[in-house]
């Protein structure tokens, strides 16, 4: 729980201070864990762009905040935390789904609009990777989506 709180705090700090290479407000324990998982804090939290041009590069294919790059970081974290335990992997999947859902609600409340398409596409890519990792077929996913829609 401390790790998750530290991570959220660090993300908020990064959003507030998009320049500089230091991350404040994060415990040494969390920094060490992120370094263990990603090799460095910079790999876990790539620098944020400070110009519109750099931001466009960052979210474009091959950029540090592209769909693939963000999905890679999310899945690296999920696989590390779950290890070989399928139940923990499912918990990670549910936590990621909840996180994207909450981000959508927060974004909507703040801007009165939906998440940007890149966020939706990143969520779709992450869920596709969970499906692949968990051995879920397209038919399973379609059936789950239909059952979920039927409950609404």
JSON list of C-alpha atoms in Angstrom, two decimals:
[
{"chain": "A", "resi": 1, "resn": "UNK", "atom": "CA", "xyz": [0.00, 0.00, 0.00]},
{"chain": "A", "resi": 2, "resn": "UNK", "atom": "CA", "xyz": [2.88, 2.38, 0.83]},
{"chain": "A", "resi": 3, "resn": "UNK", "atom": "CA", "xyz": [4.42, 1.62, -2.56]},
{"chain": "A", "resi": 4, "resn": "UNK", "atom": "CA", "xyz": [1.19, 2.49, -4.37]},
{"chain": "A", "resi": 5, "resn": "UNK", "atom": "CA", "xyz": [0.76, 5.70, -2.36]},
{"chain": "A", "resi": 6, "resn": "UNK", "atom": "CA", "xyz": [4.39, 6.66, -3.05]},
{"chain": "A", "resi": 7, "resn": "UNK", "atom": "CA", "xyz": [3.92, 5.95, -6.76]},
{"chain": "A", "resi": 8, "resn": "UNK", "atom": "CA", "xyz": [0.77, 8.07, -6.99]},
{"chain": "A", "resi": 9, "resn": "UNK", "atom": "CA", "xyz": [2.45, 10.86, -5.04]},
{"chain": "A", "resi": 10, "resn": "UNK", "atom": "CA", "xyz": [5.46, 10.72, -7.37]},
{"chain": "A", "resi": 11, "resn": "UNK", "atom": "CA", "xyz": [3.21, 10.90, -10.45]},
{"chain": "A", "resi": 12, "resn": "UNK", "atom": "CA", "xyz": [1.46, 13.94, -9.00]},
{"chain": "A", "resi": 13, "resn": "UNK", "atom": "CA", "xyz": [4.81, 15.56, -8.20]},
{"chain": "A", "resi": 14, "resn": "UNK", "atom": "CA", "xyz": [6.02, 14.89, -11.72]},
{"chain": "A", "resi": 15, "resn": "UNK", "atom": "CA", "xyz": [2.91, 16.46, -13.17]},
{"chain": "A", "resi": 16, "resn": "UNK", "atom": "CA", "xyz": [3.37, 19.53, -10.97]},
{"chain": "A", "resi": 17, "resn": "UNK", "atom": "CA", "xyz": [7.09, 19.87, -11.65]},
{"chain": "A", "resi": 18, "resn": "UNK", "atom": "CA", "xyz": [7.78, 18.73, -15.19]},
{"chain": "A", "resi": 19, "resn": "UNK", "atom": "CA", "xyz": [11.40, 19.80, -15.15]},
{"chain": "A", "resi": 20, "resn": "UNK", "atom": "CA", "xyz": [14.34, 18.37, -13.29]},
{"chain": "A", "resi": 21, "resn": "UNK", "atom": "CA", "xyz": [15.45, 14.81, -12.69]},
{"chain": "A", "resi": 22, "resn": "UNK", "atom": "CA", "xyz": [14.69, 14.36, -9.01]},
{"chain": "A", "resi": 23, "resn": "UNK", "atom": "CA", "xyz": [11.59, 12.80, -7.58]},
{"chain": "A", "resi": 24, "resn": "UNK", "atom": "CA", "xyz": [10.62, 14.15, -4.20]},
{"chain": "A", "resi": 25, "resn": "UNK", "atom": "CA", "xyz": [8.21, 12.70, -1.68]},
{"chain": "A", "resi": 26, "resn": "UNK", "atom": "CA", "xyz": [9.04, 9.08, -2.47]},
{"chain": "A", "resi": 27, "resn": "UNK", "atom": "CA", "xyz": [10.50, 6.76, 0.14]},
{"chain": "A", "resi": 28, "resn": "UNK", "atom": "CA", "xyz": [13.90, 5.21, -0.43]},
{"chain": "A", "resi": 29, "resn": "UNK", "atom": "CA", "xyz": [12.21, 1.81, -0.22]},
{"chain": "A", "resi": 30, "resn": "UNK", "atom": "CA", "xyz": [9.95, 2.68, -3.15]},
{"chain": "A", "resi": 31, "resn": "UNK", "atom": "CA", "xyz": [12.84, 4.18, -5.13]},
{"chain": "A", "resi": 32, "resn": "UNK", "atom": "CA", "xyz": [14.82, 0.99, -4.57]},
{"chain": "A", "resi": 33, "resn": "UNK", "atom": "CA", "xyz": [11.88, -1.18, -5.67]},
{"chain": "A", "resi": 34, "resn": "UNK", "atom": "CA", "xyz": [11.32, 0.87, -8.83]},
{"chain": "A", "resi": 35, "resn": "UNK", "atom": "CA", "xyz": [15.03, 0.67, -9.61]},
{"chain": "A", "resi": 36, "resn": "UNK", "atom": "CA", "xyz": [14.89, -3.10, -9.11]},
{"chain": "A", "resi": 37, "resn": "UNK", "atom": "CA", "xyz": [11.89, -3.43, -11.42]},
{"chain": "A", "resi": 38, "resn": "UNK", "atom": "CA", "xyz": [12.86, -0.95, -14.16]},
{"chain": "A", "resi": 39, "resn": "UNK", "atom": "CA", "xyz": [16.63, -0.62, -13.81]},
{"chain": "A", "resi": 40, "resn": "UNK", "atom": "CA", "xyz": [16.42, 3.07, -12.88]},
{"chain": "A", "resi": 41, "resn": "UNK", "atom": "CA", "xyz": [13.94, 5.70, -11.73]},
{"chain": "A", "resi": 42, "resn": "UNK", "atom": "CA", "xyz": [14.28, 7.37, -15.14]},
{"chain": "A", "resi": 43, "resn": "UNK", "atom": "CA", "xyz": [13.02, 4.17, -16.79]},
{"chain": "A", "resi": 44, "resn": "UNK", "atom": "CA", "xyz": [10.07, 4.05, -14.39]},
{"chain": "A", "resi": 45, "resn": "UNK", "atom": "CA", "xyz": [9.32, 7.78, -14.75]},
{"chain": "A", "resi": 46, "resn": "UNK", "atom": "CA", "xyz": [10.74, 9.12, -18.02]},
{"chain": "A", "resi": 47, "resn": "UNK", "atom": "CA", "xyz": [11.22, 12.90, -18.06]},
{"chain": "A", "resi": 48, "resn": "UNK", "atom": "CA", "xyz": [8.15, 14.89, -19.00]},
{"chain": "A", "resi": 49, "resn": "UNK", "atom": "CA", "xyz": [8.21, 17.07, -22.07]},
{"chain": "A", "resi": 50, "resn": "UNK", "atom": "CA", "xyz": [8.29, 20.81, -21.52]},
{"chain": "A", "resi": 51, "resn": "UNK", "atom": "CA", "xyz": [7.33, 21.93, -25.04]},
{"chain": "A", "resi": 52, "resn": "UNK", "atom": "CA", "xyz": [4.42, 21.01, -27.29]},
{"chain": "A", "resi": 53, "resn": "UNK", "atom": "CA", "xyz": [6.83, 19.59, -29.87]},
{"chain": "A", "resi": 54, "resn": "UNK", "atom": "CA", "xyz": [8.57, 17.38, -27.29]},
{"chain": "A", "resi": 55, "resn": "UNK", "atom": "CA", "xyz": [5.20, 16.27, -25.90]},
{"chain": "A", "resi": 56, "resn": "UNK", "atom": "CA", "xyz": [4.09, 15.18, -29.38]},
{"chain": "A", "resi": 57, "resn": "UNK", "atom": "CA", "xyz": [7.32, 13.19, -29.78]},
{"chain": "A", "resi": 58, "resn": "UNK", "atom": "CA", "xyz": [6.83, 11.60, -26.34]},
{"chain": "A", "resi": 59, "resn": "UNK", "atom": "CA", "xyz": [3.36, 10.26, -27.20]},
{"chain": "A", "resi": 60, "resn": "UNK", "atom": "CA", "xyz": [4.22, 9.25, -30.76]},
{"chain": "A", "resi": 61, "resn": "UNK", "atom": "CA", "xyz": [5.30, 5.73, -31.68]},
{"chain": "A", "resi": 62, "resn": "UNK", "atom": "CA", "xyz": [8.67, 5.05, -30.08]},
{"chain": "A", "resi": 63, "resn": "UNK", "atom": "CA", "xyz": [8.26, 7.90, -27.57]},
{"chain": "A", "resi": 64, "resn": "UNK", "atom": "CA", "xyz": [8.60, 7.41, -23.83]},
{"chain": "A", "resi": 65, "resn": "UNK", "atom": "CA", "xyz": [4.87, 8.03, -23.32]},
{"chain": "A", "resi": 66, "resn": "UNK", "atom": "CA", "xyz": [3.62, 6.18, -26.41]},
{"chain": "A", "resi": 67, "resn": "UNK", "atom": "CA", "xyz": [0.93, 3.53, -26.09]},
{"chain": "A", "resi": 68, "resn": "UNK", "atom": "CA", "xyz": [3.51, 0.74, -26.25]},
{"chain": "A", "resi": 69, "resn": "UNK", "atom": "CA", "xyz": [5.95, 2.38, -23.82]},
{"chain": "A", "resi": 70, "resn": "UNK", "atom": "CA", "xyz": [3.30, 3.02, -21.17]},
{"chain": "A", "resi": 71, "resn": "UNK", "atom": "CA", "xyz": [1.79, -0.44, -21.67]},
{"chain": "A", "resi": 72, "resn": "UNK", "atom": "CA", "xyz": [5.29, -1.93, -21.30]},
{"chain": "A", "resi": 73, "resn": "UNK", "atom": "CA", "xyz": [5.81, -0.15, -17.98]},
{"chain": "A", "resi": 74, "resn": "UNK", "atom": "CA", "xyz": [2.39, -1.15, -16.65]},
{"chain": "A", "resi": 75, "resn": "UNK", "atom": "CA", "xyz": [2.89, -4.79, -17.63]},
{"chain": "A", "resi": 76, "resn": "UNK", "atom": "CA", "xyz": [6.45, -4.89, -16.29]},
{"chain": "A", "resi": 77, "resn": "UNK", "atom": "CA", "xyz": [5.13, -3.71, -12.94]},
{"chain": "A", "resi": 78, "resn": "UNK", "atom": "CA", "xyz": [2.16, -6.11, -12.99]},
{"chain": "A", "resi": 79, "resn": "UNK", "atom": "CA", "xyz": [4.32, -9.13, -13.86]},
{"chain": "A", "resi": 80, "resn": "UNK", "atom": "CA", "xyz": [6.88, -8.21, -11.22]},
{"chain": "A", "resi": 81, "resn": "UNK", "atom": "CA", "xyz": [4.24, -7.79, -8.51]},
{"chain": "A", "resi": 82, "resn": "UNK", "atom": "CA", "xyz": [2.31, -10.95, -9.47]},
{"chain": "A", "resi": 83, "resn": "UNK", "atom": "CA", "xyz": [5.25, -13.22, -10.07]},
{"chain": "A", "resi": 84, "resn": "UNK", "atom": "CA", "xyz": [4.01, -16.64, -11.20]},
{"chain": "A", "resi": 85, "resn": "UNK", "atom": "CA", "xyz": [0.76, -16.42, -9.23]},
{"chain": "A", "resi": 86, "resn": "UNK", "atom": "CA", "xyz": [-2.26, -16.34, -11.59]},
{"chain": "A", "resi": 87, "resn": "UNK", "atom": "CA", "xyz": [-4.53, -15.02, -8.80]},
{"chain": "A", "resi": 88, "resn": "UNK", "atom": "CA", "xyz": [-2.18, -12.10, -8.15]},
{"chain": "A", "resi": 89, "resn": "UNK", "atom": "CA", "xyz": [-1.97, -11.44, -11.88]},
{"chain": "A", "resi": 90, "resn": "UNK", "atom": "CA", "xyz": [-5.77, -11.24, -11.97]},
{"chain": "A", "resi": 91, "resn": "UNK", "atom": "CA", "xyz": [-5.65, -8.83, -9.01]},
{"chain": "A", "resi": 92, "resn": "UNK", "atom": "CA", "xyz": [-3.15, -6.70, -10.92]},
{"chain": "A", "resi": 93, "resn": "UNK", "atom": "CA", "xyz": [-5.43, -6.73, -13.96]},
{"chain": "A", "resi": 94, "resn": "UNK", "atom": "CA", "xyz": [-8.39, -5.62, -11.85]},
{"chain": "A", "resi": 95, "resn": "UNK", "atom": "CA", "xyz": [-6.29, -2.89, -10.21]},
{"chain": "A", "resi": 96, "resn": "UNK", "atom": "CA", "xyz": [-5.21, -1.59, -13.62]},
{"chain": "A", "resi": 97, "resn": "UNK", "atom": "CA", "xyz": [-8.81, -1.64, -14.89]},
{"chain": "A", "resi": 98, "resn": "UNK", "atom": "CA", "xyz": [-9.91, 0.24, -11.77]},
{"chain": "A", "resi": 99, "resn": "UNK", "atom": "CA", "xyz": [-7.07, 2.74, -12.22]},
{"chain": "A", "resi": 100, "resn": "UNK", "atom": "CA", "xyz": [-8.03, 3.52, -15.81]},
{"chain": "A", "resi": 101, "resn": "UNK", "atom": "CA", "xyz": [-11.67, 3.79, -14.81]},
{"chain": "A", "resi": 102, "resn": "UNK", "atom": "CA", "xyz": [-10.87, 6.17, -11.95]},
{"chain": "A", "resi": 103, "resn": "UNK", "atom": "CA", "xyz": [-8.59, 8.22, -14.20]},
{"chain": "A", "resi": 104, "resn": "UNK", "atom": "CA", "xyz": [-11.48, 8.55, -16.64]},
{"chain": "A", "resi": 105, "resn": "UNK", "atom": "CA", "xyz": [-13.83, 9.72, -13.89]},
{"chain": "A", "resi": 106, "resn": "UNK", "atom": "CA", "xyz": [-11.28, 12.19, -12.52]},
{"chain": "A", "resi": 107, "resn": "UNK", "atom": "CA", "xyz": [-10.50, 13.53, -15.99]},
{"chain": "A", "resi": 108, "resn": "UNK", "atom": "CA", "xyz": [-14.18, 13.89, -16.77]},
{"chain": "A", "resi": 109, "resn": "UNK", "atom": "CA", "xyz": [-14.84, 15.71, -13.50]},
{"chain": "A", "resi": 110, "resn": "UNK", "atom": "CA", "xyz": [-11.93, 18.07, -14.13]},
{"chain": "A", "resi": 111, "resn": "UNK", "atom": "CA", "xyz": [-12.56, 18.76, -17.82]},
{"chain": "A", "resi": 112, "resn": "UNK", "atom": "CA", "xyz": [-16.14, 17.67, -18.53]},
{"chain": "A", "resi": 113, "resn": "UNK", "atom": "CA", "xyz": [-14.83, 15.46, -21.33]},
{"chain": "A", "resi": 114, "resn": "UNK", "atom": "CA", "xyz": [-13.70, 11.88, -21.87]},
{"chain": "A", "resi": 115, "resn": "UNK", "atom": "CA", "xyz": [-10.14, 10.65, -21.53]},
{"chain": "A", "resi": 116, "resn": "UNK", "atom": "CA", "xyz": [-8.00, 11.40, -24.59]},
{"chain": "A", "resi": 117, "resn": "UNK", "atom": "CA", "xyz": [-7.97, 8.65, -27.20]},
{"chain": "A", "resi": 118, "resn": "UNK", "atom": "CA", "xyz": [-4.34, 7.77, -26.42]},
{"chain": "A", "resi": 119, "resn": "UNK", "atom": "CA", "xyz": [-5.40, 6.86, -22.87]},
{"chain": "A", "resi": 120, "resn": "UNK", "atom": "CA", "xyz": [-8.23, 4.68, -24.14]},
{"chain": "A", "resi": 121, "resn": "UNK", "atom": "CA", "xyz": [-5.89, 3.03, -26.66]},
{"chain": "A", "resi": 122, "resn": "UNK", "atom": "CA", "xyz": [-3.31, 2.42, -23.94]},
{"chain": "A", "resi": 123, "resn": "UNK", "atom": "CA", "xyz": [-5.94, 0.78, -21.74]},
{"chain": "A", "resi": 124, "resn": "UNK", "atom": "CA", "xyz": [-7.03, -1.43, -24.64]},
{"chain": "A", "resi": 125, "resn": "UNK", "atom": "CA", "xyz": [-3.40, -2.43, -25.29]},
{"chain": "A", "resi": 126, "resn": "UNK", "atom": "CA", "xyz": [-2.74, -3.22, -21.63]},
{"chain": "A", "resi": 127, "resn": "UNK", "atom": "CA", "xyz": [-5.89, -5.38, -21.43]},
{"chain": "A", "resi": 128, "resn": "UNK", "atom": "CA", "xyz": [-4.84, -7.15, -24.65]},
{"chain": "A", "resi": 129, "resn": "UNK", "atom": "CA", "xyz": [-1.49, -7.93, -23.02]},
{"chain": "A", "resi": 130, "resn": "UNK", "atom": "CA", "xyz": [-3.18, -9.21, -19.88]},
{"chain": "A", "resi": 131, "resn": "UNK", "atom": "CA", "xyz": [-5.38, -11.42, -22.09]},
{"chain": "A", "resi": 132, "resn": "UNK", "atom": "CA", "xyz": [-2.30, -12.76, -23.83]},
{"chain": "A", "resi": 133, "resn": "UNK", "atom": "CA", "xyz": [-0.47, -13.34, -20.56]},
{"chain": "A", "resi": 134, "resn": "UNK", "atom": "CA", "xyz": [-3.47, -15.02, -18.97]},
{"chain": "A", "resi": 135, "resn": "UNK", "atom": "CA", "xyz": [-4.19, -17.15, -22.03]},
{"chain": "A", "resi": 136, "resn": "UNK", "atom": "CA", "xyz": [-7.55, -15.50, -22.69]},
{"chain": "A", "resi": 137, "resn": "UNK", "atom": "CA", "xyz": [-8.85, -15.94, -26.23]},
{"chain": "A", "resi": 138, "resn": "UNK", "atom": "CA", "xyz": [-10.80, -13.39, -28.24]},
{"chain": "A", "resi": 139, "resn": "UNK", "atom": "CA", "xyz": [-13.93, -15.53, -27.80]},
{"chain": "A", "resi": 140, "resn": "UNK", "atom": "CA", "xyz": [-13.47, -15.41, -23.99]},
{"chain": "A", "resi": 141, "resn": "UNK", "atom": "CA", "xyz": [-13.07, -11.62, -24.11]},
{"chain": "A", "resi": 142, "resn": "UNK", "atom": "CA", "xyz": [-16.10, -11.16, -26.38]},
{"chain": "A", "resi": 143, "resn": "UNK", "atom": "CA", "xyz": [-18.18, -13.35, -24.06]},
{"chain": "A", "resi": 144, "resn": "UNK", "atom": "CA", "xyz": [-17.01, -11.41, -20.97]},
{"chain": "A", "resi": 145, "resn": "UNK", "atom": "CA", "xyz": [-17.78, -8.08, -22.64]},
{"chain": "A", "resi": 146, "resn": "UNK", "atom": "CA", "xyz": [-21.26, -9.31, -23.68]},
{"chain": "A", "resi": 147, "resn": "UNK", "atom": "CA", "xyz": [-22.00, -10.58, -20.15]},
{"chain": "A", "resi": 148, "resn": "UNK", "atom": "CA", "xyz": [-20.80, -7.30, -18.63]},
{"chain": "A", "resi": 149, "resn": "UNK", "atom": "CA", "xyz": [-22.95, -5.30, -21.07]},
{"chain": "A", "resi": 150, "resn": "UNK", "atom": "CA", "xyz": [-25.98, -7.52, -20.29]},
{"chain": "A", "resi": 151, "resn": "UNK", "atom": "CA", "xyz": [-25.65, -6.68, -16.57]},
{"chain": "A", "resi": 152, "resn": "UNK", "atom": "CA", "xyz": [-25.86, -2.91, -17.20]}
]
